[in-house]
GROMACS .gro file of C-alpha atoms in nm:
model
  332
    1MET     CA    1  -6.158   1.859   0.288
    2PRO     CA    2  -6.482   1.930   0.401
    3GLU     CA    3  -6.715   1.820   0.655
    4LEU     CA    4  -7.012   1.843   0.849
    5ARG     CA    5  -7.028   1.928   1.169
    6LYS     CA    6  -7.357   1.948   1.406
    7ASP     CA    7  -7.355   2.187   1.729
    8PRO     CA    8  -7.462   2.007   2.046
    9ILE     CA    9  -7.751   2.199   2.136
   10SER     CA   10  -7.944   2.329   1.898
   11ASP     CA   11  -7.883   1.974   1.693
   12ARG     CA   12  -7.822   2.169   1.389
   13TRP     CA   13  -7.545   2.069   1.113
   14VAL     CA   14  -7.301   2.284   0.940
   15ILE     CA   15  -7.120   2.280   0.650
   16PHE     CA   16  -6.768   2.392   0.702
   17SER     CA   17  -6.566   2.333   0.354
   18PRO     CA   18  -6.253   2.615   0.340
   19ALA     CA   19  -6.200   2.589  -0.020
   20ARG     CA   20  -6.491   2.834  -0.064
   21SER     CA   21  -6.286   3.105   0.105
   22ARG     CA   22  -6.115   3.098  -0.274
   23ARG     CA   23  -6.397   3.128  -0.537
   24PRO     CA   24  -6.328   3.476  -0.743
   25SER     CA   25  -6.571   3.727  -0.732
   26GLU     CA   26  -6.702   3.890  -0.947
   27TYR     CA   27  -6.881   4.220  -0.633
   28SER     CA   28  -6.650   4.450  -0.550
   29ARG     CA   29  -6.655   4.550  -0.170
   30SER     CA   30  -6.888   4.825  -0.264
   31GLY     CA   31  -7.141   4.586  -0.380
   32GLU     CA   32  -7.034   4.744  -0.693
   33ALA     CA   33  -7.045   4.466  -0.976
   34PRO     CA   34  -6.792   4.613  -1.239
   35LEU     CA   35  -6.782   4.335  -1.585
   36PRO     CA   36  -6.518   4.144  -1.622
   37GLU     CA   37  -6.327   4.146  -1.954
   38SER     CA   38  -6.534   3.787  -1.972
   39SER     CA   39  -6.726   3.570  -1.705
   40ASP     CA   40  -6.564   3.201  -1.687
   41PHE     CA   41  -6.940   3.100  -1.743
   42ALA     CA   42  -6.925   3.315  -2.085
   43GLN     CA   43  -6.993   3.135  -2.445
   44GLY     CA   44  -6.572   3.057  -2.551
   45ASN     CA   45  -6.474   3.020  -2.225
   46GLU     CA   46  -6.520   2.602  -2.184
   47ASP     CA   47  -6.217   2.545  -2.086
   48ARG     CA   48  -6.270   2.794  -1.717
   49THR     CA   49  -6.469   2.542  -1.598
   50PRO     CA   50  -6.510   2.171  -1.511
   51PRO     CA   51  -6.559   1.948  -1.807
   52GLU     CA   52  -6.941   1.957  -1.854
   53ILE     CA   53  -7.184   1.652  -1.757
   54TYR     CA   54  -7.527   1.816  -1.901
   55ALA     CA   55  -7.494   2.073  -2.217
   56ILE     CA   56  -7.777   2.169  -2.446
   57ARG     CA   57  -7.600   2.221  -2.820
   58PRO     CA   58  -7.885   2.231  -3.048
   59ASP     CA   59  -7.562   2.266  -3.404
   60GLY     CA   60  -7.493   1.948  -3.264
   61SER     CA   61  -7.112   2.102  -3.126
   62ASP     CA   62  -6.895   1.908  -2.973
   63ALA     CA   63  -6.865   1.884  -2.558
   64ASN     CA   64  -6.664   2.187  -2.412
   65THR     CA   65  -6.673   2.359  -2.693
   66PRO     CA   66  -6.867   2.668  -2.854
   67GLY     CA   67  -7.249   2.646  -3.000
   68TRP     CA   68  -7.456   2.621  -2.615
   69GLN     CA   69  -7.699   2.703  -2.515
   70LEU     CA   70  -7.712   2.590  -2.141
   71ARG     CA   71  -7.416   2.360  -2.022
   72VAL     CA   72  -7.408   2.198  -1.644
   73VAL     CA   73  -7.084   2.125  -1.532
   74PRO     CA   74  -6.938   2.008  -1.150
   75ASN     CA   75  -6.885   2.291  -0.937
   76LYS     CA   76  -6.484   2.468  -0.916
   77PHE     CA   77  -6.525   2.527  -0.494
   78PRO     CA   78  -6.798   2.236  -0.379
   79ALA     CA   79  -6.856   2.234  -0.058
   80ILE     CA   80  -6.988   1.826  -0.055
   81MET     CA   81  -6.801   1.662  -0.263
   82ARG     CA   82  -6.906   1.290  -0.395
   83ASP     CA   83  -6.527   1.130  -0.265
   84ASN     CA   84  -6.461   1.258   0.048
   85PRO     CA   85  -6.189   1.121   0.311
   86ASP     CA   86  -6.358   1.005   0.652
   87VAL     CA   87  -6.359   1.211   0.936
   88THR     CA   88  -6.409   1.031   1.243
   89SER     CA   89  -6.575   1.274   1.624
   90ALA     CA   90  -6.421   1.340   1.909
   91SER     CA   91  -6.684   1.280   2.115
   92PRO     CA   92  -7.083   1.255   2.156
   93LEU     CA   93  -7.078   1.584   2.248
   94PHE     CA   94  -6.816   1.685   1.911
   95GLN     CA   95  -7.045   1.493   1.619
   96ARG     CA   96  -6.864   1.511   1.285
   97ARG     CA   97  -6.898   1.388   0.972
   98PRO     CA   98  -6.752   1.414   0.603
   99ALA     CA   99  -6.980   1.658   0.320
  100ILE     CA  100  -6.994   1.361   0.045
  101GLY     CA  101  -7.207   1.473  -0.200
  102ALA     CA  102  -7.218   1.573  -0.546
  103HIS     CA  103  -7.240   1.975  -0.634
  104GLU     CA  104  -7.282   2.133  -1.020
  105VAL     CA  105  -7.307   2.433  -1.121
  106VAL     CA  106  -7.621   2.504  -1.417
  107ILE     CA  107  -7.525   2.791  -1.685
  108GLU     CA  108  -7.804   2.882  -1.798
  109THR     CA  109  -7.717   3.106  -2.068
  110GLY     CA  110  -7.421   3.226  -2.283
  111ASP     CA  111  -7.494   3.590  -2.240
  112SER     CA  112  -7.360   3.710  -1.992
  113ASP     CA  113  -7.615   4.024  -1.953
  114SER     CA  114  -7.901   3.823  -1.995
  115SER     CA  115  -8.095   3.785  -1.587
  116LEU     CA  116  -8.297   3.469  -1.540
  117ALA     CA  117  -8.564   3.747  -1.617
  118ASP     CA  118  -8.469   3.787  -1.969
  119LEU     CA  119  -8.437   3.451  -2.091
  120SER     CA  120  -8.794   3.346  -2.399
  121THR     CA  121  -9.021   3.108  -2.250
  122ALA     CA  122  -8.871   2.851  -2.443
  123GLU     CA  123  -8.546   2.937  -2.273
  124LEU     CA  124  -8.649   2.958  -1.966
  125ALA     CA  125  -8.864   2.599  -2.037
  126GLN     CA  126  -8.457   2.476  -2.179
  127VAL     CA  127  -8.297   2.488  -1.740
  128LEU     CA  128  -8.658   2.362  -1.615
  129ARG     CA  129  -8.606   2.046  -1.823
  130CYS     CA  130  -8.217   2.069  -1.706
  131PHE     CA  131  -8.312   2.043  -1.356
  132ARG     CA  132  -8.542   1.756  -1.370
  133ASP     CA  133  -8.300   1.620  -1.607
  134ARG     CA  134  -8.020   1.629  -1.357
  135ILE     CA  135  -8.225   1.498  -1.028
  136ARG     CA  136  -8.324   1.202  -1.249
  137ALA     CA  137  -7.969   1.129  -1.362
  138LEU     CA  138  -7.856   1.196  -0.983
  139LYS     CA  139  -8.108   0.968  -0.860
  140ALA     CA  140  -8.043   0.711  -1.112
  141GLU     CA  141  -7.726   0.644  -0.983
  142GLY     CA  142  -7.800   0.582  -0.635
  143ARG     CA  143  -7.640   0.716  -0.368
  144PHE     CA  144  -7.870   0.993  -0.324
  145GLN     CA  145  -8.167   1.076  -0.055
  146TYR     CA  146  -8.289   1.448  -0.212
  147VAL     CA  147  -8.164   1.682  -0.477
  148GLN     CA  148  -8.164   2.040  -0.462
  149VAL     CA  149  -8.188   2.301  -0.748
  150PHE     CA  150  -8.146   2.677  -0.606
  151LYS     CA  151  -8.042   3.012  -0.777
  152ASN     CA  152  -7.853   3.304  -0.616
  153HIS     CA  153  -7.865   3.580  -0.780
  154GLY     CA  154  -7.727   3.944  -0.737
  155GLN     CA  155  -7.413   3.985  -0.439
  156ASN     CA  156  -7.697   4.055  -0.129
  157ALA     CA  157  -7.821   3.680  -0.253
  158GLY     CA  158  -7.490   3.511  -0.229
  159ALA     CA  159  -7.390   3.489  -0.589
  160THR     CA  160  -7.002   3.541  -0.684
  161ILE     CA  161  -7.058   3.563  -1.043
  162ARG     CA  162  -7.285   3.839  -1.223
  163HIS     CA  163  -7.399   3.540  -1.561
  164SER     CA  164  -7.625   3.370  -1.495
  165HIS     CA  165  -7.625   3.037  -1.298
  166SER     CA  166  -7.796   2.862  -1.016
  167GLN     CA  167  -7.704   2.573  -0.880
  168ILE     CA  168  -7.732   2.123  -0.810
  169MET     CA  169  -7.656   2.009  -0.480
  170ALA     CA  170  -7.771   1.545  -0.431
  171PHE     CA  171  -7.676   1.507  -0.020
  172PRO     CA  172  -7.706   1.093   0.094
  173ASP     CA  173  -7.913   1.235   0.328
  174ILE     CA  174  -8.262   1.425   0.341
  175PRO     CA  175  -8.188   1.882   0.550
  176GLU     CA  176  -8.328   1.966   0.788
  177GLU     CA  177  -8.545   2.193   0.645
  178ILE     CA  178  -8.637   1.946   0.464
  179SER     CA  179  -8.723   1.675   0.695
  180ARG     CA  180  -8.932   2.015   0.911
  181GLU     CA  181  -9.199   2.078   0.575
  182MET     CA  182  -9.230   1.711   0.537
  183GLN     CA  183  -9.257   1.669   0.854
  184SER     CA  184  -9.528   1.929   0.860
  185ALA     CA  185  -9.728   1.789   0.600
  186SER     CA  186  -9.801   1.482   0.679
  187ALA     CA  187  -9.875   1.543   1.047
  188HIS     CA  188 -10.212   1.759   0.849
  189PHE     CA  189 -10.258   1.440   0.614
  190SER     CA  190 -10.294   1.252   0.952
  191ARG     CA  191 -10.503   1.505   1.106
  192GLU     CA  192 -10.744   1.501   0.776
  193GLY     CA  193 -10.682   1.277   0.556
  194ARG     CA  194 -10.513   1.560   0.267
  195CYS     CA  195 -10.262   1.779   0.093
  196ILE     CA  196 -10.174   2.121   0.322
  197PHE     CA  197 -10.064   2.242  -0.013
  198CYS     CA  198 -10.363   2.111  -0.166
  199ASP     CA  199 -10.530   2.265   0.066
  200LEU     CA  200 -10.356   2.555   0.103
  201LEU     CA  201 -10.420   2.641  -0.274
  202GLU     CA  202 -10.807   2.552  -0.258
  203ALA     CA  203 -10.860   2.820   0.035
  204GLU     CA  204 -10.610   3.018  -0.128
  205ASN     CA  205 -10.801   2.979  -0.472
  206GLN     CA  206 -11.130   3.116  -0.276
  207GLN     CA  207 -11.008   3.415  -0.128
  208GLU     CA  208 -10.842   3.549  -0.379
  209GLU     CA  209 -10.648   3.815  -0.174
  210ARG     CA  210 -10.328   3.675  -0.231
  211LEU     CA  211 -10.311   3.488  -0.613
  212ILE     CA  212 -10.069   3.649  -0.856
  213ALA     CA  213 -10.145   3.476  -1.208
  214GLN     CA  214 -10.186   3.108  -1.295
  215ASN     CA  215 -10.220   2.909  -1.568
  216ASP     CA  216 -10.337   2.610  -1.689
  217LEU     CA  217 -10.173   2.379  -1.430
  218PHE     CA  218  -9.935   2.604  -1.268
  219GLN     CA  219 -10.058   2.893  -0.992
  220ALA     CA  220  -9.821   3.151  -0.782
  221LEU     CA  221  -9.911   3.332  -0.475
  222SER     CA  222  -9.807   3.554  -0.225
  223PRO     CA  223  -9.794   3.257   0.086
  224PHE     CA  224  -9.969   3.421   0.374
  225ALA     CA  225  -9.711   3.389   0.580
  226ALA     CA  226  -9.442   3.525   0.385
  227ARG     CA  227  -9.137   3.621   0.507
  228VAL     CA  228  -8.966   3.939   0.335
  229SER     CA  229  -9.169   4.131   0.097
  230CYS     CA  230  -9.314   3.991  -0.237
  231GLU     CA  231  -9.227   3.640  -0.165
  232THR     CA  232  -9.358   3.400  -0.385
  233TRP     CA  233  -9.408   3.025  -0.477
  234ILE     CA  234  -9.494   2.875  -0.753
  235LEU     CA  235  -9.730   2.567  -0.740
  236PRO     CA  236  -9.819   2.248  -0.962
  237ARG     CA  237 -10.242   2.286  -0.886
  238THR     CA  238 -10.309   1.921  -0.945
  239HIS     CA  239 -10.132   1.709  -0.650
  240HIS     CA  240  -9.788   1.688  -0.719
  241SER     CA  241  -9.522   1.543  -0.487
  242HIS     CA  242  -9.242   1.534  -0.728
  243PHE     CA  243  -9.132   1.826  -1.036
  244GLU     CA  244  -8.906   1.535  -1.214
  245GLY     CA  245  -9.212   1.365  -1.275
  246HIS     CA  246  -9.361   1.643  -1.520
  247SER     CA  247  -9.305   1.604  -1.902
  248ASP     CA  248  -9.110   1.883  -2.141
  249GLU     CA  249  -9.473   2.001  -2.197
  250ASP     CA  250  -9.593   1.984  -1.831
  251LEU     CA  251  -9.267   2.210  -1.754
  252HIS     CA  252  -9.307   2.491  -2.044
  253LEU     CA  253  -9.600   2.633  -1.894
  254LEU     CA  254  -9.423   2.642  -1.589
  255ALA     CA  255  -9.185   2.882  -1.690
  256ASP     CA  256  -9.404   3.069  -1.847
  257LEU     CA  257  -9.563   3.116  -1.524
  258LEU     CA  258  -9.196   3.178  -1.354
  259ARG     CA  259  -9.139   3.408  -1.654
  260ILE     CA  260  -9.447   3.618  -1.510
  261ALA     CA  261  -9.330   3.592  -1.198
  262LEU     CA  262  -8.931   3.670  -1.218
  263VAL     CA  263  -9.053   4.042  -1.510
  264LYS     CA  264  -9.373   4.080  -1.228
  265ILE     CA  265  -9.081   4.104  -0.866
  266ASN     CA  266  -8.791   4.356  -1.108
  267ARG     CA  267  -9.164   4.560  -1.203
  268VAL     CA  268  -9.216   4.595  -0.796
  269LEU     CA  269  -8.884   4.655  -0.645
  270GLY     CA  270  -8.731   4.764  -0.928
  271PHE     CA  271  -8.480   4.443  -0.978
  272PRO     CA  272  -8.340   4.313  -0.648
  273PRO     CA  273  -8.132   4.041  -0.519
  274TYR     CA  274  -8.347   3.634  -0.464
  275ASN     CA  275  -8.361   3.315  -0.403
  276LEU     CA  276  -8.524   3.063  -0.592
  277ILE     CA  277  -8.579   2.731  -0.470
  278LEU     CA  278  -8.744   2.413  -0.528
  279HIS     CA  279  -8.835   2.183  -0.295
  280SER     CA  280  -8.919   1.869  -0.397
  281ALA     CA  281  -8.936   1.535  -0.241
  282PRO     CA  282  -8.759   1.237  -0.156
  283LEU     CA  283  -8.584   1.075  -0.429
  284ARG     CA  284  -8.613   0.772  -0.268
  285GLN     CA  285  -8.979   0.823  -0.193
  286ALA     CA  286  -9.277   0.740  -0.398
  287ALA     CA  287  -9.503   0.941  -0.455
  288LEU     CA  288  -9.615   1.119  -0.207
  289PRO     CA  289 -10.023   1.187  -0.089
  290ASP     CA  290  -9.886   1.455   0.181
  291TYR     CA  291  -9.643   1.648   0.006
  292HIS     CA  292  -9.660   1.916  -0.293
  293TRP     CA  293  -9.311   2.046  -0.466
  294HIS     CA  294  -9.303   2.371  -0.524
  295ILE     CA  295  -9.062   2.777  -0.593
  296GLU     CA  296  -9.034   2.916  -0.345
  297ILE     CA  297  -8.863   3.317  -0.452
  298ILE     CA  298  -8.724   3.522  -0.192
  299PRO     CA  299  -8.625   3.897  -0.283
  300ARG     CA  300  -8.318   3.971  -0.028
  301THR     CA  301  -8.452   4.352   0.034
  302SER     CA  302  -8.344   4.360   0.384
  303TYR     CA  303  -8.132   4.158   0.603
  304LEU     CA  304  -8.114   3.940   0.899
  305ALA     CA  305  -8.094   4.151   1.234
  306GLY     CA  306  -8.065   4.070   1.534
  307LEU     CA  307  -8.472   3.941   1.605
  308GLU     CA  308  -8.417   3.683   1.310
  309TRP     CA  309  -8.066   3.517   1.445
  310SER     CA  310  -8.159   3.575   1.787
  311CYS     CA  311  -8.603   3.424   1.771
  312GLY     CA  312  -8.632   3.272   1.441
  313TYR     CA  313  -8.900   3.537   1.421
  314TYR     CA  314  -8.902   3.678   1.045
  315GLN     CA  315  -8.993   4.050   1.014
  316ASN     CA  316  -9.234   4.173   0.744
  317ALA     CA  317  -9.325   4.565   0.620
  318LEU     CA  318  -9.531   4.477   0.343
  319MET     CA  319  -9.852   4.216   0.433
  320PRO     CA  320  -9.841   3.991   0.130
  321GLU     CA  321 -10.263   4.098   0.071
  322GLU     CA  322 -10.110   4.437  -0.119
  323ALA     CA  323  -9.738   4.267  -0.246
  324ALA     CA  324 -10.016   3.995  -0.443
  325ARG     CA  325 -10.216   4.316  -0.552
  326GLN     CA  326  -9.894   4.519  -0.674
  327LEU     CA  327  -9.754   4.207  -0.798
  328ARG     CA  328 -10.066   4.146  -0.980
  329GLU     CA  329 -10.094   4.491  -1.168
  330ALA     CA  330  -9.743   4.507  -1.197
  331ALA     CA  331  -9.698   4.571  -1.615
  332LEU     CA  332  -9.501   4.274  -1.755
   0.00000   0.00000   0.00000
């Protein structure tokens, strides 16, 4: 069963989930992706996944049958589990606890040959509405504090299945990285009385050199301290702490900008693997004046090496101002 163990030196928690080693991979050791006869996630292979817990079926077809445009199923090889036997810490020095939570897979399309960037704005809006609806549903359960939505695209970004999909994980506590981000935002609010993300957007709009694209509600930019080439953030232009508070109309506009950002990244970097992550405020907290939800797109054009592992310093060979210029000028 999955469990969490705490490093007594760094205070870092690590998830151990041995069942994940049994995941099938559609990638060879060389990194090439041989085409399987048919993906488990493809239309018509519904019996190869756990029963769906959410689906978009315009023709009213039955659950777990063909006719869907998007499906959500429990992860067959979960890193965390809803019902997980308790584990006892051996000592205060060696702390461990069960890795409890929900782990879901969002199958974003029935077409095994389409990537997220290939979807239409309407199709991409369906994916974003699914994220919102699943966050709301997991929040309603009352047992989770945080929901993390993320996507691994390509083998070097951690994907083992080529068919376009993303993942949703719900945790009973707030992950360390989110806590650090929120503490930084809270400290800025205590000093300045304003949201740091709102201040960031105002400054970026004044300077303009790191802006990539925008519409009436959302803005895409290259962050000032981008960790990798063409790292891109998308934020609402007005203050919103919780992603799940947005309407269908809002998410349609977000889908349009997200599609533009992904297409431009593909043009500049040649269809790179990437991670996409959504950071939103914790479930049990009301609207926060100091936090601003956002999407981070992190192209995986290089590997973490000795400096990153030893010191935590990222190395980026492309200045964010130049990355933003290339992305702005990239054709759609």
